[in-house]
XYZ file of C-alpha atoms in Angstrom:
72
model
C -4.851 -18.492 9.295
C -4.889 -14.683 9.195
C -7.735 -13.069 11.096
C -8.362 -9.332 11.387
C -8.291 -8.283 15.047
C -9.603 -4.751 14.464
C -6.321 -2.952 15.223
C -6.121 -1.749 11.629
C -9.147 0.525 12.081
C -7.065 2.765 14.372
C -4.084 3.026 12.009
C -6.008 3.162 8.721
C -5.133 6.040 6.368
C -8.367 7.603 5.172
C -7.087 10.740 3.449
C -5.835 10.542 -0.106
C -4.085 13.445 -1.846
C -4.574 12.382 -5.475
C -1.261 10.606 -6.030
C -0.863 6.884 -6.269
C -1.133 5.668 -2.686
C 1.926 3.447 -3.038
C 4.085 6.501 -3.872
C 3.294 7.878 -0.418
C 4.609 4.665 1.201
C 1.099 3.474 1.933
C 0.640 -0.288 1.830
C -2.516 -2.331 1.370
C -3.550 -5.159 3.637
C -5.674 -7.471 1.521
C -7.105 -9.270 4.539
C -8.248 -6.125 6.412
C -8.804 -4.158 3.168
C -7.216 -0.937 4.486
C -4.249 1.213 3.518
C -1.723 1.685 6.308
C 1.619 3.427 6.651
C 4.179 1.209 8.365
C 7.754 0.094 7.807
C 7.061 -3.595 8.411
C 6.294 -5.982 5.550
C 3.370 -7.485 7.456
C 0.136 -6.020 8.765
C 0.343 -5.277 12.509
C -3.269 -6.441 12.875
C -3.465 -9.811 11.112
C 0.217 -10.429 10.167
C -0.760 -10.830 6.499
C 1.840 -9.758 3.894
C 1.182 -6.175 2.739
C 0.882 -5.249 -0.926
C 3.442 -2.605 -1.905
C 2.641 -2.181 -5.621
C -0.651 -1.625 -7.461
C -2.266 -4.510 -9.326
C -4.181 -2.564 -11.981
C -2.297 -2.309 -15.287
C -2.672 1.450 -15.752
C -1.557 2.397 -12.246
C 1.101 -0.294 -12.080
C 2.716 1.027 -15.262
C 2.507 4.636 -14.028
C 3.998 3.634 -10.665
C 6.911 1.814 -12.339
C 7.637 4.790 -14.649
C 7.724 7.248 -11.748
C 9.854 4.860 -9.705
C 12.363 4.586 -12.562
C 12.483 8.404 -12.926
C 13.385 8.772 -9.258
C 16.143 6.216 -9.593
C 18.110 8.333 -12.109
C-alpha cells in the first residue's frame, strides 16, 4: 500500500512556464498529486509509479507530435 510520507512537499515543482509539464521532464505522482523532477520511475515519497505522459486527449496528442518532431 502506497502512503504519502510528506517528502514530496519539499521537492514539488510549483512553477510552470506554459509548456506541457511532461516536456520539461516533470513527472506526476498520482498518489501525492504533485509534479516532481526526478530521474527515477517511482516517487521518492510513496514509491508509487510516476506518470510520464499526459492523460487528456488534447495534450497527449500535442505531446506525442512534439516528441516525434524531436526524434527526426
